[in-house]
Amino acid sequence: MVSGDNNWYPCLVVGKNIVGRRTVTPIEQILKRIDDVLRDNRRTETLYIVMSVVLFVAGIGCLIQALYLHEFIWSIPPVATTALLHYPMKEVRDLRAKNIALATAPLLISTLPVDKAAEEMIRLLKSLHGETSA
């Protein structure tokens, strides 16, 4: 066996992986990873929305209690919970923007020439990580 030879193991064929008897191309691997990330993002988005609903209901409950008991000190927690709603809503908005970018990127990039596609992938990865391009 030559030290640079990758054909000694069937899964190390350049550019392809073998899953069972089916050959999986790098594009299929990328699409599967994107689908996995979208699924994880959807789960995280649902968690943020549930947390926001809990904060909102807790705030409304405290406000109703303040009005019912005529003890307006109970109106302070709704202000705090309303202020805490900003973070989950911002995260949901960011997740949705990233999901749109991830969902549309493979189709748009596949229509470009190879050199332009590489540039667009780099730009997409930078934008998903929050880096600004100069």
Coordinates of C-alpha atoms in Angstrom, one line a residue:
M1 CA 0.0 0.0 0.0
V2 CA 1.3 3.4 -1.0
S3 CA 1.2 6.1 1.7
G4 CA -0.8 8.5 -0.4
D5 CA -3.3 5.9 -1.7
N6 CA -6.8 6.3 -0.4
N7 CA -8.3 3.4 -2.2
W8 CA -7.4 0.9 0.5
Y9 CA -10.7 1.7 2.3
P10 CA -13.9 1.9 0.2
C11 CA -15.3 4.9 2.1
L12 CA -12.3 7.1 1.2
V13 CA -13.0 7.5 -2.5
V14 CA -12.2 11.1 -3.4
G15 CA -15.3 13.3 -3.4
K16 CA -17.7 10.5 -2.5
N17 CA -18.8 8.5 0.6
I18 CA -20.4 5.1 0.4
V19 CA -23.4 4.5 2.6
G20 CA -24.4 0.9 2.4
R21 CA -24.4 0.2 -1.3
R22 CA -25.5 3.7 -2.3
T23 CA -22.9 6.4 -3.2
V24 CA -23.6 9.8 -1.5
T25 CA -22.3 12.8 -3.2
P26 CA -20.9 15.9 -1.4
I27 CA -24.0 17.9 -2.5
E28 CA -26.3 15.3 -0.9
Q29 CA -24.2 15.5 2.3
I30 CA -24.5 19.3 2.3
L31 CA -28.2 19.1 1.8
K32 CA -28.7 16.6 4.5
R33 CA -26.7 18.7 6.9
I34 CA -28.7 21.8 6.0
D35 CA -31.9 19.8 6.6
D36 CA -30.6 18.7 10.0
V37 CA -29.7 22.3 10.9
L38 CA -33.1 23.6 9.8
R39 CA -34.8 20.9 11.9
D40 CA -32.7 21.9 14.9
N41 CA -33.4 25.6 14.3
R42 CA -37.1 24.8 14.1
R43 CA -36.9 23.1 17.5
T44 CA -35.0 26.0 19.0
E45 CA -37.5 28.5 17.5
T46 CA -40.4 26.5 19.1
L47 CA -38.6 26.6 22.4
Y48 CA -38.2 30.4 22.3
I49 CA -41.8 30.9 21.3
V50 CA -43.0 28.7 24.2
M51 CA -40.8 30.6 26.6
S52 CA -42.2 33.9 25.3
V53 CA -45.8 32.7 25.8
V54 CA -44.9 31.6 29.4
L55 CA -43.4 35.0 30.1
F56 CA -46.4 36.8 28.6
V57 CA -49.0 34.7 30.5
A58 CA -47.1 35.2 33.7
G59 CA -47.1 39.0 33.1
I60 CA -50.8 39.0 32.3
G61 CA -51.5 36.9 35.4
C62 CA -49.7 39.3 37.7
L63 CA -51.5 42.3 36.1
I64 CA -54.9 40.7 36.6
Q65 CA -53.9 39.9 40.2
A66 CA -52.8 43.5 40.8
L67 CA -56.2 44.8 39.5
Y68 CA -58.2 42.2 41.4
L69 CA -56.4 42.8 44.8
H70 CA -56.0 46.5 44.3
E71 CA -52.3 46.0 45.2
F72 CA -50.6 47.7 42.3
I73 CA -47.2 46.5 43.4
W74 CA -48.1 43.3 41.5
S75 CA -48.0 45.4 38.3
I76 CA -44.2 45.5 38.5
P77 CA -43.6 41.9 37.3
P78 CA -45.5 42.4 34.0
V79 CA -43.1 45.2 33.2
A80 CA -40.2 42.9 33.9
T81 CA -41.6 40.0 31.9
T82 CA -42.5 42.3 29.0
A83 CA -38.9 43.6 29.0
L84 CA -37.7 40.0 29.0
L85 CA -39.7 39.2 25.8
H86 CA -37.4 41.3 23.7
Y87 CA -34.6 38.7 23.7
P88 CA -36.6 35.6 22.6
M89 CA -38.3 37.6 19.9
K90 CA -35.0 38.8 18.6
E91 CA -33.6 35.3 18.6
V92 CA -36.7 34.0 16.7
R93 CA -36.3 36.7 14.1
D94 CA -32.6 35.9 13.7
L95 CA -33.3 32.1 13.4
R96 CA -35.9 32.7 10.7
A97 CA -33.6 34.8 8.7
K98 CA -30.9 32.1 8.9
N99 CA -33.4 29.4 8.0
I100 CA -34.3 31.3 4.9
A101 CA -30.7 31.8 3.9
L102 CA -30.0 28.1 4.5
A103 CA -33.0 26.9 2.7
T104 CA -32.4 29.0 -0.5
A105 CA -28.6 28.9 -0.7
P106 CA -28.1 25.5 -2.2
L107 CA -30.5 26.2 -5.1
L108 CA -29.1 29.7 -5.8
I109 CA -25.5 28.6 -5.5
S110 CA -26.0 25.6 -7.8
T111 CA -26.9 27.9 -10.7
L112 CA -23.6 29.8 -10.4
P113 CA -20.2 29.0 -11.9
V114 CA -17.9 27.2 -9.6
D115 CA -15.7 30.2 -8.7
K116 CA -18.7 32.4 -8.0
A117 CA -20.4 29.6 -6.0
A118 CA -17.4 29.4 -3.8
E119 CA -17.4 33.2 -3.2
E120 CA -21.1 33.0 -2.4
M121 CA -20.7 30.1 0.0
I122 CA -18.0 32.1 1.9
R123 CA -20.2 35.1 2.0
L124 CA -23.2 33.0 3.2
L125 CA -21.1 31.4 6.0
K126 CA -19.8 34.8 7.1
S127 CA -23.3 36.2 7.2
L128 CA -24.6 33.2 9.2
H129 CA -21.9 33.7 11.7
G130 CA -22.6 37.4 12.0
E131 CA -19.5 38.7 10.4
T132 CA -19.8 41.6 8.0
S133 CA -18.1 41.5 4.7
A134 CA -16.0 44.5 3.6

